[in-house]
Coordinates of C-alpha atoms and ligand atoms in Angstrom, one line a residue:
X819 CA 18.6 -64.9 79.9
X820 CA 16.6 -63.5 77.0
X821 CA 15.5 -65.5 74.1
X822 CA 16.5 -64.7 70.6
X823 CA 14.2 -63.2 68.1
X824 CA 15.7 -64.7 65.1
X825 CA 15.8 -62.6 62.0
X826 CA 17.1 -65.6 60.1
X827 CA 14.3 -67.6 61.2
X828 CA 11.2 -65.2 60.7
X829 CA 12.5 -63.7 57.3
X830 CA 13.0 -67.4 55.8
X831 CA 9.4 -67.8 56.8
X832 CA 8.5 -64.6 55.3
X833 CA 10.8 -65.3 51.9
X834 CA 9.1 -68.8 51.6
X835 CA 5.8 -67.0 51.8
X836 CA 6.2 -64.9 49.0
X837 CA 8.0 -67.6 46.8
X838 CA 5.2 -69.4 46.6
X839 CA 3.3 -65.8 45.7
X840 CA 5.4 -65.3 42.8
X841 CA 4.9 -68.9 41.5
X842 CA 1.4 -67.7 41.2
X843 CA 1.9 -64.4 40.0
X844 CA 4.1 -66.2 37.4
X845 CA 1.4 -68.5 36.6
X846 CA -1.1 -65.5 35.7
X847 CA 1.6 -64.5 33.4
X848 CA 3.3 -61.9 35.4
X849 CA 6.9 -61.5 36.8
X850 CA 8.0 -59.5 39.2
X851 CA 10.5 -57.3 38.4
X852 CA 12.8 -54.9 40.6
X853 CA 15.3 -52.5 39.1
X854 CA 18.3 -51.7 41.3
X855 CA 20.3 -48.9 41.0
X856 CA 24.0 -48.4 42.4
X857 CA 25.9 -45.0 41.6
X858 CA 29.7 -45.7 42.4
X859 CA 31.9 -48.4 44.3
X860 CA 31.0 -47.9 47.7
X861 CA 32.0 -51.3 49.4
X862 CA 29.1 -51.1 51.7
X863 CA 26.4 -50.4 48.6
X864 CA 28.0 -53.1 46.8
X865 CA 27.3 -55.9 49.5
X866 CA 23.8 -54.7 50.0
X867 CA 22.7 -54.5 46.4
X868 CA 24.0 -58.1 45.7
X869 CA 22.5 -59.1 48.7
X870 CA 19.3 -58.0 47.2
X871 CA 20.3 -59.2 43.8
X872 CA 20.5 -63.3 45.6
X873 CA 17.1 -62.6 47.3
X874 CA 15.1 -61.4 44.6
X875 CA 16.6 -64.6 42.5
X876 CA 15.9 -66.9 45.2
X877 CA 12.4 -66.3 45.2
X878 CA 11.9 -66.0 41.5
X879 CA 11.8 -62.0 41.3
X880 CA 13.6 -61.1 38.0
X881 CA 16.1 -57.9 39.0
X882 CA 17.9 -55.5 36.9
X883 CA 20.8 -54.2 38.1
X884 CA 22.3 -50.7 36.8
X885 CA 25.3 -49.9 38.0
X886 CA 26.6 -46.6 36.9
X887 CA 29.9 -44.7 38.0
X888 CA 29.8 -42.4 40.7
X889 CA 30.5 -39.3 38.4
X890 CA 26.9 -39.7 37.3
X891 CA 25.0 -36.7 36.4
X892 CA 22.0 -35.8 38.8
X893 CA 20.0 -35.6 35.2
X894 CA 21.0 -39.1 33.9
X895 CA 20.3 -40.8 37.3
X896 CA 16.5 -38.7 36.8
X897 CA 16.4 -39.7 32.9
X898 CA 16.7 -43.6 34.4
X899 CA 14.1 -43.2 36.9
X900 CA 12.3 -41.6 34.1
X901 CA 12.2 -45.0 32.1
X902 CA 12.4 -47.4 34.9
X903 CA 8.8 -45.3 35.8
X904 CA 7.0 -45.9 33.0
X905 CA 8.3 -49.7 32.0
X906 CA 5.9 -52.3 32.5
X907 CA 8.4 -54.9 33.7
X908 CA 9.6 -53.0 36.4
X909 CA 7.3 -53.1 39.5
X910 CA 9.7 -51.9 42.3
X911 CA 12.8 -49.5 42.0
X912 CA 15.6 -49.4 44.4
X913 CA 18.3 -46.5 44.7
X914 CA 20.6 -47.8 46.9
X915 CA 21.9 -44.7 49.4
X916 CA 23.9 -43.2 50.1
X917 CA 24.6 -41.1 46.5
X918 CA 27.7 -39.8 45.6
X919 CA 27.3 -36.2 47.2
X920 CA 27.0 -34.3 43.8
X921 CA 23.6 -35.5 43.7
X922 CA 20.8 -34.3 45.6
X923 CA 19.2 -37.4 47.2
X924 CA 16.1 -36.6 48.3
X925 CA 15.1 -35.4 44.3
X926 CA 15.8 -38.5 43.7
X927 CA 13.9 -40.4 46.2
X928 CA 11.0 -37.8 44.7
X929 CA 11.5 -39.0 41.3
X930 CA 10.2 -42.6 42.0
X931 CA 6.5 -43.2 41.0
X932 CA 5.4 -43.9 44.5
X933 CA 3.4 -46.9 43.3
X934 CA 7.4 -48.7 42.9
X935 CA 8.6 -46.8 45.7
X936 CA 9.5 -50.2 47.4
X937 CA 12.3 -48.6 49.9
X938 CA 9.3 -46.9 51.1
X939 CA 11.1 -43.4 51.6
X940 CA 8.8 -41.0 48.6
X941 CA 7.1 -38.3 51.0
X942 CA 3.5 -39.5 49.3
X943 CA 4.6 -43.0 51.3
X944 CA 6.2 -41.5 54.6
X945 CA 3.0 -39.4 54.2
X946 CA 0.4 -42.3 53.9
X947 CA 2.2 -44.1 56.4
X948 CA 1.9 -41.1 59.4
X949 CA -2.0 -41.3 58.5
X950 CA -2.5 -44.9 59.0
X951 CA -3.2 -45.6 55.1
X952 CA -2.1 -48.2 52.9
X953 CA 1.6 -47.4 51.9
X954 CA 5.0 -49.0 51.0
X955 CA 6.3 -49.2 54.9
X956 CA 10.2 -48.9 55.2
X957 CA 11.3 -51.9 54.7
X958 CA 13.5 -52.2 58.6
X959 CA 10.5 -50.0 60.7
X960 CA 8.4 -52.9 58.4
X961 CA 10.8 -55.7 59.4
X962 CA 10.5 -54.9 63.2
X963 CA 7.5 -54.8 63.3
X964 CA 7.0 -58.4 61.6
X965 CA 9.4 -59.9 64.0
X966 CA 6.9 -58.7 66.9
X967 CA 4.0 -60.0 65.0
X968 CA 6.1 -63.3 64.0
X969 CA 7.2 -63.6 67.8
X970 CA 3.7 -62.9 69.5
X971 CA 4.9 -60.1 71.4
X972 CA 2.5 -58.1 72.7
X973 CA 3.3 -54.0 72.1
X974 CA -0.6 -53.0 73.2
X975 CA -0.1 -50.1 76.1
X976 CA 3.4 -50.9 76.3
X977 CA 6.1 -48.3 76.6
X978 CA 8.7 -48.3 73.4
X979 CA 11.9 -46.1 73.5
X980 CA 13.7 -45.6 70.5
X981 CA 16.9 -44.6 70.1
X982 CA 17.5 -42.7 66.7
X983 CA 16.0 -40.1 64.5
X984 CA 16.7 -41.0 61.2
X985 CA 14.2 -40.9 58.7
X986 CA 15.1 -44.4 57.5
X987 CA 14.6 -45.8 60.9
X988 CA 13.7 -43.7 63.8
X989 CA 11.1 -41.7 62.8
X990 CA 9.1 -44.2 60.9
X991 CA 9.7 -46.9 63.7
X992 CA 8.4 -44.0 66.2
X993 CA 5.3 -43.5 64.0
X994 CA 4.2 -47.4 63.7
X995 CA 4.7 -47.9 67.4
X996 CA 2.2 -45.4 68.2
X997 CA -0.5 -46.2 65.4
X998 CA -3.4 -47.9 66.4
X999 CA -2.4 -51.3 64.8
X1000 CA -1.2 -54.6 66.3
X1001 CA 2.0 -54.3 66.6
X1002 CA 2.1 -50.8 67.4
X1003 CA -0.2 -49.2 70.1
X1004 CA 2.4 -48.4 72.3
X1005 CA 3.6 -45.4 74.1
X1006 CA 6.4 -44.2 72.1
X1007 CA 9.7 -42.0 73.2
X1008 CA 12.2 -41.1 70.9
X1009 CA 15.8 -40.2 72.2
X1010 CA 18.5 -38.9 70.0
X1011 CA 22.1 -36.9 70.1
X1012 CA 20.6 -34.3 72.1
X1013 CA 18.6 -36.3 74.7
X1014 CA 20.5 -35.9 78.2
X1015 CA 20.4 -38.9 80.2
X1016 CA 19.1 -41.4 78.0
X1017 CA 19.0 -44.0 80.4
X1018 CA 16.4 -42.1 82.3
X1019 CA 14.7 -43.4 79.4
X1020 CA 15.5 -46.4 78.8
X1021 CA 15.2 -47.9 82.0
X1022 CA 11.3 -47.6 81.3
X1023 CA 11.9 -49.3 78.2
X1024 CA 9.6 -52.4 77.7
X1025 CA 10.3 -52.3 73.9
X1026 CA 13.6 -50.7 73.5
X1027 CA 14.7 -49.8 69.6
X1028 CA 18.2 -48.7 69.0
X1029 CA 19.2 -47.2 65.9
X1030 CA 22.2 -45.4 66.9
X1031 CA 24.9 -46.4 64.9
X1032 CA 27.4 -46.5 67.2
X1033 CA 28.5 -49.8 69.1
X1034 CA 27.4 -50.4 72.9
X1035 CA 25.0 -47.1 73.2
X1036 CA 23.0 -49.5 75.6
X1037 CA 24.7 -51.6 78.1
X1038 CA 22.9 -53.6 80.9
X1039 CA 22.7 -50.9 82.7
X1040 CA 20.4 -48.7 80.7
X1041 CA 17.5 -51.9 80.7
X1042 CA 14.9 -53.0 82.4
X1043 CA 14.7 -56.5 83.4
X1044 CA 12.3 -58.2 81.1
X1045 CA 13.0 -56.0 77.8
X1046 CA 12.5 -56.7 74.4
X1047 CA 15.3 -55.4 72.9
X1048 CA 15.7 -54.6 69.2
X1049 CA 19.1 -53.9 67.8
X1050 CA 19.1 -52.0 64.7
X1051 CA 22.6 -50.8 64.6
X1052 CA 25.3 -52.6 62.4
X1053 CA 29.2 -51.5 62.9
X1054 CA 32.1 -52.7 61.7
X1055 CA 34.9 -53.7 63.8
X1056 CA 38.3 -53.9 62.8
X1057 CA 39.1 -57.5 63.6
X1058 CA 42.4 -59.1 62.0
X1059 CA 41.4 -62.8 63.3
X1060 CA 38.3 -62.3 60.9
X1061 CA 39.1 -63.4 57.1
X1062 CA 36.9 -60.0 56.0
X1063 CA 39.3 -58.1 58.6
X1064 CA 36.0 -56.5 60.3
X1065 CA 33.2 -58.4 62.2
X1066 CA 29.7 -56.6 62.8
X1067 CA 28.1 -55.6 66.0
X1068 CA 25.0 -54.0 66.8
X1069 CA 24.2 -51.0 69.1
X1070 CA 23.8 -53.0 72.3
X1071 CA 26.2 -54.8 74.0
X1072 CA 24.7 -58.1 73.3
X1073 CA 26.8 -59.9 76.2
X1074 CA 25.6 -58.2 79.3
X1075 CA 21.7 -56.7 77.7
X1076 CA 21.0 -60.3 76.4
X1077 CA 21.1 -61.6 80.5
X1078 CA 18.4 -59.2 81.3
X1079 CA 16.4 -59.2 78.2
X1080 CA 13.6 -61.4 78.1
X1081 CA 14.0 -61.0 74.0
X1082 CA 16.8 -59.7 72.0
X1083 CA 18.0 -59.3 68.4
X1084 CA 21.2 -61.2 67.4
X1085 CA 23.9 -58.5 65.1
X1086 CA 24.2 -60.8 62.7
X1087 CA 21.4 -62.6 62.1
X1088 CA 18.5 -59.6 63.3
X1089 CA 17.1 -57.1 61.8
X1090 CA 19.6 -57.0 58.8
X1091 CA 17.7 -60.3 57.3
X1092 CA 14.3 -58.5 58.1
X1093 CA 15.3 -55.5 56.0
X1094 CA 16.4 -57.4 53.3
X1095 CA 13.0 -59.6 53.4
X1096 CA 10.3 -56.8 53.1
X1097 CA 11.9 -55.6 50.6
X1098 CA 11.1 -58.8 48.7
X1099 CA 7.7 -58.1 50.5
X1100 CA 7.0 -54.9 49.1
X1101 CA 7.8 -55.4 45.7
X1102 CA 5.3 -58.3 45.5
X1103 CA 3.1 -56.1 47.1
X1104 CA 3.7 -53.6 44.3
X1105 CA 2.9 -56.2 41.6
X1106 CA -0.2 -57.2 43.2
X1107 CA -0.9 -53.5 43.2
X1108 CA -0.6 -52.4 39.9
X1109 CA -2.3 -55.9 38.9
X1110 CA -5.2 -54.8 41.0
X1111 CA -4.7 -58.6 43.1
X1112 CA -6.0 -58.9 46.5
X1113 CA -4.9 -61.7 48.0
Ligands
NAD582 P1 21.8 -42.3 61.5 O1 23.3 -42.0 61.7 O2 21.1 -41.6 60.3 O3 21.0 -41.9 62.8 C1 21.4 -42.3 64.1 C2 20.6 -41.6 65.1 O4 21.0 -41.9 66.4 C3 20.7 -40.0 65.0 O5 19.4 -39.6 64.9 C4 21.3 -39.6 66.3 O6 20.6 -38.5 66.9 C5 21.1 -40.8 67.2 N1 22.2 -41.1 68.1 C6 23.5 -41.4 67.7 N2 24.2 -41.6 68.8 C7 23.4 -41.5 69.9 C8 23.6 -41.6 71.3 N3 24.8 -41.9 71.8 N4 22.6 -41.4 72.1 C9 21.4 -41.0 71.6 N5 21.1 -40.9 70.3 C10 22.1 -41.1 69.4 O7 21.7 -43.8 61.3 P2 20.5 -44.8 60.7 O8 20.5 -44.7 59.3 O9 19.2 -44.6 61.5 O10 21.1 -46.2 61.2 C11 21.4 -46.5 62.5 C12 22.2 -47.8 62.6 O11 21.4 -48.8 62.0 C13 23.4 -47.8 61.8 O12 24.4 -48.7 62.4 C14 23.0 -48.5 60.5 O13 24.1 -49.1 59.8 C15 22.0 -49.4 61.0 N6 21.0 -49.8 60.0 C16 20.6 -51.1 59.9 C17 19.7 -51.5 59.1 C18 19.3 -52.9 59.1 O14 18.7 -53.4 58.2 N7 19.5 -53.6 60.2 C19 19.0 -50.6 58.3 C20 19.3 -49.2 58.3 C21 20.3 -48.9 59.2

């Protein structure tokens, strides 16, 4: 049965890392500084920004939180990008998604300088990223690929199959796979909603990526023995026993995929914990950016 790649495990060791980064920083004078917006009281958006809230803390990184209601003009939300641009305090900014729908998101996402674009998702990055040059990476393609690193898995000539399109985690994962880096150097194939038979696929899966959104897309069934398998997806499941009322689960069935697996990701405990840690990762990497610091 397959081992667990620990999300929990690898991002502490990344988040003790850059603790020790910031104590440095801190020493030259500087603190990092990450501005987080929420627009309205999505549930969802309110767990994940205090969840960044407790990591940025936790490692020193001063955040500012501005939480503003959902009837929020599209102009406001631009005039506090505006500001949050061009303050020296602030070295990474954070929309949390999704927006209320009166406001156009991808403007938004445009508005950020790139150089605090820490989410990774301004064209100039995406851009940057397709070319193989230095750029903010999103931060769960970024996490996925540390957990390889972290794990010693070898992607080199390997086939990954992806399932997912999005442009927060399919298409950028698809691009990194395939860039002549380590990890990444892989044969990449990306299914999505209009893929027939994706198990023809999958079954040639060495690295298998699913970013569905939707609970047990991939059952044993659709793997190869030996997999690595990545599970990206997190769904909420109704669950009265639980004292939330909901439990998460992934995209794979964890119980039958994790027998044939050589390595799979735990939903909790996975990916989630990698997202969350790179983007403590890239907004040190933005203050050691715009402080011109190498190491
Ligand atoms: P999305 O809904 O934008 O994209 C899902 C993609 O999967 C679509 O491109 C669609 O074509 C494809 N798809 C859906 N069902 C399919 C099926 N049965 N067969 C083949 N393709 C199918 O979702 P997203 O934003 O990419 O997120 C995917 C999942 O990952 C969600 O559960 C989300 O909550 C989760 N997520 C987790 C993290 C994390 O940190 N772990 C980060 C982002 C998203």
């Amino acid at each position: 049965s397959a081992a667990i790649l620990s999300g929990k495990e690898i991002s502490q060791k990344i988040l003790e890392e850059l603790k020790k980064e910031v104590a440095f920083l801190k020493e030259k004078g500087i603190t990092p500084g990450l501005a987080v917006i929420r627009v309205g009281d999505d549930p969802a958006s309110i767990a994940y920004v205090n969840g960044k809230k407790k990591d940025a803390e936790k490692i020193g990184i001063k955040s500012y939180e501005h939480i503003l209601p959902a009837s929020t003009s599209q102009d406001k939300l631009c005039a506090l990008i505006d500001n949050l641009n061009s303050d020296v305090n602030i070295h990474g900014i954070l929309v949390q998604l999704p927006l209320p729908s009166h406001i156009e998101e991808q403007a938004i996402i445009e508005r950020i300088s790139p150089d605090k674009d820490v989410d990774g998702f301004h064209p100039i990055n995406v851009g940057k990223m397709v070319i193989g040059q230095d750029a903010f990476l999103p931060c769960t393609p970024f996490g996925i690929i540390k957990m390889l690193e972290y794990a010693g898995i070898e992607s080199k000539g390997k086939h990954t199959v992806i399932i997912g399109r999005s442009n927060i985690v399919g298409k950028p994962i698809a691009n990194l796979m395939m860039q002549k880096r380590n990890p990444g150097n892989s044969t990449v194939t990306v299914c999505h909603t209009a893929t027939p038979n994706v198990s023809d696929y999958t079954l040639q899966a060495d690295i298998l990526i699913v970013a569905a959104g939707r609970p047990c897309v991939v059952n044993a069934d659709m793997v190869k023995p030996g997999a690595v398998v990545i599970d990206v997806g997190i769904n909420r499941i109704e669950d009265k026993e639980h004292p939330r009322g909901y439990r998460l689960v992934g995209d794979v069935d964890y119980d039958s995929v994790s027998k044939k697996a050589s390595w799979i990701t735990p939903v909790p405990g996975g990916v989630g914990l990698m997202t969350r840690a790179m983007l403590m990762y890239n907004t040190v990497l933005a203050v050691k950016k715009a402080n011109s610091i190498k190491e």
